[in-house]
Coordinates of C-alpha atoms in Angstrom, one line a residue:
M10 CA -7.2 -18.0 -11.0
S11 CA -9.3 -18.7 -14.0
T12 CA -8.6 -16.3 -16.7
T13 CA -10.2 -15.3 -20.4
N14 CA -8.5 -16.0 -23.7
H15 CA -6.7 -12.5 -24.1
S16 CA -2.9 -12.6 -24.1
S17 CA -0.7 -12.1 -21.5
I18 CA 2.9 -11.7 -19.8
I19 CA 3.6 -13.1 -17.1
I20 CA 6.7 -11.1 -14.9
S21 CA 8.6 -12.9 -11.8
K22 CA 10.6 -12.0 -9.8
G23 CA 12.0 -14.1 -6.7
K24 CA 9.1 -15.6 -4.5
R25 CA 6.9 -12.9 -7.0
T26 CA 4.8 -12.9 -10.4
R27 CA 2.4 -10.8 -11.8
K28 CA 0.9 -11.7 -14.9
L29 CA -1.1 -8.9 -16.9
L30 CA -4.0 -9.4 -18.7
S31 CA -4.0 -7.2 -21.7
N32 CA -7.4 -6.3 -23.8
S33 CA -9.4 -6.9 -20.7
K34 CA -11.2 -4.7 -18.5
T35 CA -9.9 -6.6 -15.4
L36 CA -6.2 -6.5 -14.2
K37 CA -4.9 -9.4 -11.9
T38 CA -2.2 -8.7 -10.6
T39 CA 0.1 -9.7 -7.5
F40 CA 0.6 -13.5 -6.7
L41 CA 2.4 -12.3 -2.7
S42 CA 2.5 -15.6 -1.0
T43 CA -0.8 -17.6 -1.4
H44 CA -2.9 -14.4 -1.4
Q45 CA -4.6 -12.8 -4.7
F46 CA -5.3 -9.0 -5.6
F47 CA -7.6 -8.0 -8.3
F48 CA -7.1 -4.8 -9.6
D49 CA -9.4 -3.0 -11.9
M50 CA -7.8 -0.6 -14.8
T51 CA -10.6 1.6 -14.0
E52 CA -9.1 1.8 -10.4
K53 CA -5.8 2.9 -9.0
I54 CA -6.0 0.4 -6.5
P55 CA -5.8 -3.5 -5.6
W56 CA -9.2 -5.2 -3.9
T57 CA -8.4 -8.4 -2.0
T58 CA -10.7 -10.8 -1.1
L59 CA -12.3 -11.6 2.7
N60 CA -13.4 -15.1 4.1
S61 CA -16.4 -13.6 3.5
G62 CA -16.4 -13.7 -0.1
Q63 CA -16.5 -9.5 0.3
K64 CA -13.9 -8.0 -1.9
M65 CA -11.5 -5.2 -0.2
P66 CA -9.3 -2.4 -1.4
V67 CA -6.0 -2.6 -0.1
L68 CA -5.5 0.5 0.7
G69 CA -8.1 2.7 3.0
F70 CA -8.6 6.2 4.0
G71 CA -8.2 6.8 7.9
T72 CA -10.5 9.5 9.8
A73 CA -8.9 9.6 13.1
T74 CA -7.2 12.2 14.6
M75 CA -7.0 14.1 17.7
N76 CA -7.4 17.3 15.9
L77 CA -10.5 16.6 13.8
P78 CA -11.1 19.6 11.4
D79 CA -14.3 21.1 11.0
Q80 CA -17.4 19.5 8.6
D81 CA -16.2 22.3 6.1
G82 CA -12.5 21.5 5.9
L83 CA -12.9 17.5 6.5
V84 CA -15.4 16.6 3.6
P85 CA -13.9 18.6 1.4
I86 CA -10.9 16.5 2.0
L87 CA -13.0 13.4 1.9
L88 CA -14.3 14.6 -1.7
D89 CA -10.9 14.7 -3.0
A90 CA -9.7 11.3 -1.4
I91 CA -12.4 9.9 -3.7
R92 CA -11.4 11.8 -6.3
L93 CA -7.6 10.8 -6.5
G94 CA -8.9 7.0 -6.1
Y95 CA -9.8 6.2 -2.5
R96 CA -12.7 3.9 -2.1
N97 CA -11.6 2.5 1.4
F98 CA -12.8 4.6 3.9
D99 CA -11.9 3.9 7.4
T100 CA -14.0 5.2 10.3
A101 CA -15.2 4.8 13.9
A102 CA -17.9 5.6 16.0
I103 CA -15.6 7.0 18.6
Y104 CA -13.6 9.2 16.0
G105 CA -16.6 11.9 15.2
T106 CA -16.1 11.6 11.7
E107 CA -19.0 9.2 10.3
K108 CA -21.5 12.7 9.9
H109 CA -18.5 14.1 7.4
L110 CA -17.9 10.8 5.4
G111 CA -21.8 10.4 5.3
L112 CA -21.7 14.2 3.6
A113 CA -18.4 13.4 1.1
I114 CA -20.5 10.3 0.3
K115 CA -23.7 12.2 -0.9
E116 CA -21.8 14.6 -2.7
A117 CA -19.1 12.2 -4.5
L118 CA -22.8 10.4 -5.9
R119 CA -24.3 13.8 -6.6
L120 CA -21.4 15.3 -8.8
G121 CA -20.8 11.3 -10.5
I122 CA -17.6 11.1 -8.9
V123 CA -19.1 7.1 -8.0
K124 CA -21.7 6.0 -9.9
S125 CA -23.1 4.0 -7.0
R126 CA -22.7 3.6 -3.2
D127 CA -21.8 0.0 -3.9
E128 CA -18.5 1.1 -5.3
L129 CA -16.8 2.5 -2.1
F130 CA -16.4 0.2 0.8
I131 CA -16.8 2.0 4.4
T132 CA -16.0 0.3 7.5
S133 CA -17.1 1.6 11.0
K134 CA -16.5 0.1 14.3
L135 CA -17.8 -0.4 17.9
W136 CA -16.6 1.5 21.1
N137 CA -16.6 0.3 24.4
T138 CA -19.7 1.3 25.9
D139 CA -21.5 -0.4 23.3
S140 CA -19.8 -3.7 23.0
H141 CA -22.9 -5.4 25.5
P142 CA -24.8 -7.8 23.6
E143 CA -27.8 -5.8 23.7
L144 CA -26.1 -2.7 22.4
V145 CA -24.6 -4.0 19.2
L146 CA -27.4 -3.6 16.7
P147 CA -28.4 0.0 18.2
A148 CA -25.1 0.6 17.7
L149 CA -24.6 -0.3 14.1
R150 CA -28.1 1.5 13.5
K151 CA -27.1 4.8 14.6
S152 CA -23.4 4.8 12.4
L153 CA -25.3 3.9 9.8
S154 CA -27.6 6.8 10.6
N155 CA -24.9 9.0 10.7
L156 CA -23.2 7.4 7.6
G157 CA -26.6 8.0 5.7
I158 CA -26.2 4.9 3.9
E159 CA -28.0 1.2 4.5
Y160 CA -25.1 -1.2 5.3
L161 CA -21.4 -1.0 6.4
D162 CA -19.3 -3.2 4.1
L163 CA -17.3 -4.2 7.6
Y164 CA -18.1 -3.2 11.5
L165 CA -15.5 -3.8 13.6
I166 CA -14.8 -4.3 17.4
H167 CA -13.1 -1.9 18.2
W168 CA -11.1 -3.2 21.7
P169 CA -11.2 -6.4 23.3
M170 CA -13.3 -4.8 26.1
S171 CA -16.8 -3.4 27.3
M172 CA -16.9 -0.1 29.7
K173 CA -20.2 1.2 31.0
P174 CA -23.0 2.0 28.8
Q175 CA -22.2 5.7 28.5
E176 CA -21.7 8.8 26.4
A177 CA -18.9 7.7 24.5
S178 CA -15.8 9.8 25.3
M179 CA -11.9 9.4 24.6
Q180 CA -11.7 10.5 28.3
I181 CA -11.8 7.1 29.7
K182 CA -12.0 6.1 33.3
A183 CA -9.9 3.1 34.4
E184 CA -12.7 2.1 36.8
D185 CA -15.5 2.0 33.4
I186 CA -13.6 -0.8 32.1
L187 CA -15.3 -4.1 32.1
P188 CA -14.8 -7.6 30.8
I189 CA -16.1 -8.0 27.4
D190 CA -18.6 -10.9 26.6
I191 CA -17.3 -11.9 24.1
E192 CA -19.7 -14.7 22.8
G193 CA -22.6 -12.6 23.7
V194 CA -21.5 -9.6 21.7
W195 CA -19.4 -11.3 18.5
K196 CA -23.3 -13.1 18.4
A197 CA -24.8 -9.8 17.9
M198 CA -22.2 -8.5 15.4
E199 CA -23.4 -12.1 13.3
D200 CA -26.7 -11.3 13.7
C201 CA -25.8 -8.1 12.3
Q202 CA -24.2 -9.1 9.2
K203 CA -27.0 -12.0 8.9
L204 CA -29.4 -9.0 8.4
G205 CA -27.4 -7.3 5.8
L206 CA -26.9 -4.4 8.1
T207 CA -22.8 -5.0 6.9
R208 CA -21.6 -7.1 4.4
S209 CA -18.3 -9.0 6.9
I210 CA -17.8 -8.5 10.3
G211 CA -14.0 -8.6 12.7
V212 CA -12.6 -6.7 15.4
S213 CA -9.8 -4.9 16.6
N214 CA -6.6 -4.4 18.7
F215 CA -7.1 -8.6 19.5
S216 CA -3.8 -10.9 20.7
C217 CA -4.0 -14.5 19.0
K218 CA -5.5 -15.4 22.5
K219 CA -8.0 -13.2 22.3
L220 CA -9.2 -14.5 18.3
S221 CA -8.6 -18.1 19.7
D222 CA -11.0 -17.1 22.4
L223 CA -13.2 -15.7 20.0
L224 CA -13.2 -18.3 17.5
S225 CA -14.0 -21.1 19.5
H226 CA -17.5 -19.4 20.2
S227 CA -17.9 -18.3 16.4
T228 CA -20.6 -19.4 13.9
I229 CA -18.8 -16.5 11.2
P230 CA -15.2 -16.2 12.2
P231 CA -13.3 -12.5 11.8
A232 CA -13.0 -11.4 9.0
V233 CA -10.4 -8.9 9.5
N234 CA -8.5 -8.2 13.1
Q235 CA -7.6 -4.2 12.5
V236 CA -4.0 -3.4 14.4
E237 CA -0.6 -1.4 15.0
M238 CA 1.6 -2.4 12.4
N239 CA 4.7 -1.3 10.6
I240 CA 8.3 -2.0 10.0
S241 CA 9.2 -1.3 14.0
W242 CA 5.9 -3.4 14.7
N243 CA 5.9 -6.4 12.5
Q244 CA 2.9 -8.3 13.5
Q245 CA 5.0 -11.4 12.7
K246 CA 3.2 -13.9 15.3
L247 CA -0.5 -12.2 14.5
R248 CA 0.1 -12.4 11.3
D249 CA 1.1 -16.3 11.3
F250 CA -2.4 -17.1 13.8
C251 CA -4.5 -15.5 11.2
D252 CA -3.2 -17.1 8.2
K253 CA -3.9 -20.5 10.0
N254 CA -7.1 -19.5 11.6
S255 CA -9.9 -18.7 8.6
G256 CA -7.3 -16.6 6.8
I257 CA -7.9 -13.4 8.9
K258 CA -6.9 -10.8 6.8
I259 CA -4.2 -8.5 8.7
E260 CA -5.6 -4.6 8.4
A261 CA -2.5 -2.3 9.6
W262 CA -3.3 1.2 11.5
S263 CA -0.4 3.0 12.2
P264 CA 1.7 2.3 9.1
L265 CA 4.1 5.1 9.3
G266 CA 4.3 5.3 13.0
A267 CA 1.8 7.9 13.6
S268 CA 4.7 10.4 14.3
G269 CA 2.2 13.3 14.9
E270 CA 0.0 11.8 18.2
V271 CA 0.4 12.0 21.3
W272 CA 2.2 8.2 21.7
G273 CA 3.7 8.0 18.0
S274 CA 7.3 7.7 17.2
N275 CA 9.2 8.4 14.0
Q276 CA 11.1 5.4 13.9
V277 CA 9.3 4.7 11.0
M278 CA 9.9 8.6 8.9
Q279 CA 13.3 8.2 10.2
N280 CA 14.6 5.1 9.2
S281 CA 17.7 5.1 7.9
T282 CA 17.1 1.6 6.0
L283 CA 13.8 3.6 4.2
K284 CA 15.9 6.2 3.8
Q285 CA 18.7 4.5 1.8
I286 CA 16.0 2.6 -0.2
A287 CA 13.7 5.8 -0.6
L288 CA 16.8 7.7 -1.8
S289 CA 18.1 4.7 -4.7
K290 CA 14.1 4.3 -6.3
G291 CA 12.9 8.2 -6.4
K292 CA 10.3 7.5 -4.0
T293 CA 9.6 8.8 -0.5
I294 CA 10.3 6.9 2.6
A295 CA 6.5 6.7 3.2
Q296 CA 5.8 5.1 -0.2
V297 CA 8.4 2.3 0.7
A298 CA 7.1 2.0 4.0
L299 CA 3.8 1.6 2.1
R300 CA 4.7 -0.5 0.4
W301 CA 6.7 -3.5 2.3
L302 CA 2.8 -3.5 4.2
Y303 CA 1.5 -4.3 0.9
E304 CA 4.3 -6.7 0.1
Q305 CA 3.5 -8.5 3.5
N306 CA -0.3 -9.6 2.2
V307 CA -2.0 -6.9 4.6
I308 CA -4.7 -4.4 4.3
I309 CA -3.1 -0.5 5.0
V310 CA -5.3 2.2 6.8
V311 CA -3.1 5.4 5.6
K312 CA -4.3 9.0 7.1
S313 CA -3.3 12.6 6.0
F314 CA -5.3 15.2 5.3
N315 CA -2.6 16.6 2.5
K316 CA -3.6 16.1 -0.8
Q317 CA 0.0 15.7 -2.2
R318 CA 1.0 13.1 0.4
M319 CA -2.9 11.5 -0.2
E320 CA -1.4 11.5 -4.0
E321 CA 2.3 10.3 -2.9
N322 CA 0.0 7.1 -1.0
L323 CA -1.3 5.7 -3.8
Q324 CA 1.8 5.5 -6.1
I325 CA 3.0 2.3 -4.1
F326 CA 1.5 -0.4 -6.9
D327 CA 4.0 -0.4 -9.7
W328 CA 7.1 -1.2 -8.6
E329 CA 8.5 -3.5 -5.9
L330 CA 11.0 -4.1 -3.3
T331 CA 14.4 -6.6 -4.1
Q332 CA 14.7 -9.0 -1.8
E333 CA 17.7 -7.6 -0.5
E334 CA 15.9 -4.4 0.7
S335 CA 12.9 -6.8 2.0
D336 CA 15.9 -8.9 3.9
M337 CA 17.2 -5.5 5.2
I338 CA 13.7 -3.9 6.3
A339 CA 13.6 -7.5 8.4
K340 CA 15.9 -6.3 10.3
T341 CA 14.5 -3.3 12.0
P342 CA 14.2 -3.8 15.5
Q343 CA 11.1 -4.0 17.4
H344 CA 8.7 -1.9 19.2
K345 CA 5.5 -1.3 19.9
G346 CA 4.0 1.9 19.4
Y347 CA 0.8 2.3 21.7
D348 CA 0.7 0.3 24.2
G349 CA -3.0 0.8 24.9
F350 CA -1.9 3.1 28.2
N351 CA -4.9 4.9 28.8
F352 CA -6.9 1.5 29.4
I353 CA -4.5 0.1 32.0
S354 CA -4.8 0.7 35.1
P355 CA -3.4 -1.2 38.7
T356 CA -7.1 -1.0 40.0
G357 CA -8.2 -1.8 36.5
T358 CA -9.9 -4.9 34.4
F359 CA -6.5 -4.4 32.7
K360 CA -3.5 -4.3 35.4
S361 CA -0.3 -4.2 32.6
A362 CA 0.4 -4.1 28.9
E363 CA 1.4 -7.7 29.4
E364 CA -2.0 -8.1 30.3
L365 CA -4.1 -6.1 27.5
W366 CA -1.5 -7.7 25.0
D367 CA -1.3 -11.5 26.5
G368 CA 2.5 -11.2 26.3
E369 CA 2.7 -10.1 22.4
I370 CA 4.6 -7.1 23.0

């Protein structure tokens, strides 16, 4: 990494090295493995560089929930998140939160909380009913209209499947699920990036095999694969594959185990090792779980609409886990939380979880 002629302090701890540049606007911090993270001193969250060359904050604010607040409730929450320092926001066509986020962005700009839309990193996702080559561009334009912005920073294929074209709904019928034309859909995604409607493109919930199939057809590789990841499902095989193939970044959803969701569990938040580490460090269990993810070189999507927890989730960047603590966490038994049960049917495209995830479960 090139540096300017400023005084610097180098702090080494095990395999981790932090370089602090004083008297400079930019604080370049934390080499974890081979990845570089950049931390602007005016921001609370480091940014990482995607294979597209675009910078992305390593901690994002999620908007997916089964119990969606009304517009009057959610927009102030999103504004609070921007005030607290969140700059990376994750939404999707199926979440029903694009318009809420768009209103929050508009208000944040009006109030001067951010000076320009470029200060924010906005992700949305292509829902299965639009995962057809001819429907990708119209779906993206609709998301942009909902958000009231001219471009996305990242557009993801939400799932490695298609569904019969129809109004998007979480009431999924097995007979509506179709195999995805990944070559055609990805070509349409590439066209969206070339048109400048999204700065990067990627996928979500793709296995190593499905990524390999996509890469065999791609001109532009995915920048991100957003998947379930936490201490109880560490995705080591998938992370290794992505590192070796075009430097695809893993983005972790369900970082705390989604204990409030129907399919979620307390395996993260009730983990005895995390409790022990949290107590010894004066941190919350969630902070230890999120810090572990950060030290795995992945991007994280957190979701809490509680202002105190929103603030606590930001406080993971100025301390480290010891090697002993990391080794303790590495012994956590592995169990996938969400197996995609509502996409699986004995008579459907995916007849088992093993088929949906290509045995990576």
